[in-house]
């Protein structure tokens, strides 16, 4: 049971990135998926969550800029990030909430800087 994120990197303000979170050892399709961002080892904040195709949540600061989605056939969760700002700089971590607990990825670093 594993989640592996990819797609992070260095981008200029106003740019875009698409993060991917690939699952192995289980199917993501029935479960809620989430993206968090971590700026220190103490702080991990929810960015976006999708319980189903018609039930999504975004933290106010990313509304209209970020989009969470999933491809169940590829067993992958995505986070499309547009109009990136320096304050979006963080390590982004995905989570899948299974019936018997959460599975977390290891994170991918996003740095927004000119």
Short mmCIF file of C-alpha atoms in Angstrom, two decimals:
data_model
loop_
_atom_site.label_atom_id
_atom_site.label_comp_id
_atom_site.label_asym_id
_atom_site.label_seq_id
_atom_site.Cartn_x
_atom_site.Cartn_y
_atom_site.Cartn_z
CA UNK A 1 0.00 0.00 0.00
CA UNK A 2 1.76 3.12 -1.20
CA UNK A 3 1.24 6.63 -2.57
CA UNK A 4 3.94 8.34 -4.61
CA UNK A 5 3.72 12.03 -5.52
CA UNK A 6 5.45 13.67 -8.46
CA UNK A 7 5.32 16.88 -10.49
CA UNK A 8 6.75 19.35 -8.04
CA UNK A 9 9.52 21.78 -8.86
CA UNK A 10 10.54 25.41 -9.17
CA UNK A 11 8.10 27.71 -10.97
CA UNK A 12 7.82 31.45 -11.38
CA UNK A 13 4.92 33.39 -9.87
CA UNK A 14 1.91 33.12 -12.14
CA UNK A 15 3.01 29.76 -13.47
CA UNK A 16 1.35 26.35 -13.30
CA UNK A 17 2.18 22.87 -12.13
CA UNK A 18 0.25 19.61 -12.08
CA UNK A 19 1.00 17.27 -9.21
CA UNK A 20 0.30 13.56 -9.46
CA UNK A 21 -0.23 11.01 -6.71
CA UNK A 22 -0.06 7.40 -7.89
CA UNK A 23 -1.43 4.63 -5.71
CA UNK A 24 -0.25 1.04 -5.60
CA UNK A 25 -1.47 -1.92 -3.59
CA UNK A 26 -5.06 -0.69 -3.40
CA UNK A 27 -7.72 1.07 -5.45
CA UNK A 28 -8.45 4.74 -4.80
CA UNK A 29 -11.83 4.72 -6.51
CA UNK A 30 -14.21 4.39 -3.54
CA UNK A 31 -12.33 6.65 -1.17
CA UNK A 32 -11.95 10.36 -0.42
CA UNK A 33 -8.66 11.84 -1.61
CA UNK A 34 -6.93 14.95 -0.33
CA UNK A 35 -3.92 17.17 -0.88
CA UNK A 36 -2.15 18.84 2.03
CA UNK A 37 0.78 21.21 2.12
CA UNK A 38 3.45 21.29 4.74
CA UNK A 39 5.69 24.25 5.48
CA UNK A 40 7.30 22.84 8.58
CA UNK A 41 7.35 19.52 10.35
CA UNK A 42 4.69 20.84 12.71
CA UNK A 43 2.21 22.25 10.22
CA UNK A 44 0.31 20.29 7.58
CA UNK A 45 -2.70 22.11 6.13
CA UNK A 46 -5.51 20.75 4.00
CA UNK A 47 -5.53 22.30 0.53
CA UNK A 48 -8.19 20.31 -1.34
CA UNK A 49 -10.36 17.25 -0.85
CA UNK A 50 -12.58 15.24 -3.14
CA UNK A 51 -15.11 12.82 -1.70
CA UNK A 52 -16.79 12.21 -5.05
CA UNK A 53 -17.04 13.96 -8.39
CA UNK A 54 -19.67 16.34 -7.02
CA UNK A 55 -18.20 16.90 -3.59
CA UNK A 56 -14.99 18.90 -3.42
CA UNK A 57 -13.50 21.27 -0.89
CA UNK A 58 -10.79 23.91 -1.34
CA UNK A 59 -9.17 26.13 1.24
CA UNK A 60 -10.12 29.73 0.53
CA UNK A 61 -6.62 30.76 -0.53
CA UNK A 62 -6.56 28.36 -3.51
CA UNK A 63 -10.17 28.59 -4.72
CA UNK A 64 -10.33 29.35 -8.43
CA UNK A 65 -6.64 28.48 -8.88
CA UNK A 66 -6.30 24.81 -7.85
CA UNK A 67 -8.31 21.82 -9.06
CA UNK A 68 -8.29 18.35 -7.51
CA UNK A 69 -9.22 15.42 -9.72
CA UNK A 70 -8.71 11.69 -10.04
CA UNK A 71 -8.34 9.10 -12.76
CA UNK A 72 -9.57 5.86 -11.29
CA UNK A 73 -8.38 3.87 -14.31
CA UNK A 74 -4.83 5.10 -13.66
CA UNK A 75 -5.31 4.91 -9.88
CA UNK A 76 -3.97 8.45 -9.66
CA UNK A 77 -4.98 11.70 -7.99
CA UNK A 78 -4.03 15.08 -9.45
CA UNK A 79 -3.73 18.65 -8.25
CA UNK A 80 -3.69 21.23 -11.02
CA UNK A 81 -2.22 24.46 -9.70
CA UNK A 82 -2.53 27.66 -11.72
CA UNK A 83 -1.62 31.28 -11.01
CA UNK A 84 0.90 30.14 -8.44
CA UNK A 85 2.06 32.57 -5.77
CA UNK A 86 5.17 32.58 -3.57
CA UNK A 87 2.98 31.73 -0.59
CA UNK A 88 2.05 28.44 -2.29
CA UNK A 89 5.62 27.26 -1.67
CA UNK A 90 5.46 24.07 0.40
CA UNK A 91 5.82 20.33 0.32
CA UNK A 92 2.60 18.89 -1.08
CA UNK A 93 1.41 15.56 0.28
CA UNK A 94 -1.51 13.43 -0.85
CA UNK A 95 -3.72 11.29 1.32
CA UNK A 96 -6.30 8.61 0.66
CA UNK A 97 -8.75 7.91 3.46
CA UNK A 98 -9.43 4.17 3.54
CA UNK A 99 -12.03 2.56 5.79
CA UNK A 100 -9.40 1.38 8.25
CA UNK A 101 -7.11 4.42 8.16
CA UNK A 102 -5.26 6.93 6.02
CA UNK A 103 -2.49 6.35 3.53
CA UNK A 104 -0.04 9.21 3.05
CA UNK A 105 2.49 9.89 0.35
CA UNK A 106 6.02 11.11 0.95
CA UNK A 107 5.46 14.56 -0.56
CA UNK A 108 6.74 16.62 -3.46
CA UNK A 109 8.30 20.06 -3.10
CA UNK A 110 6.80 23.07 -4.85
CA UNK A 111 8.77 26.29 -4.86
CA UNK A 112 7.30 29.46 -6.35
CA UNK A 113 9.97 32.08 -6.86
CA UNK A 114 11.31 34.47 -9.44
#
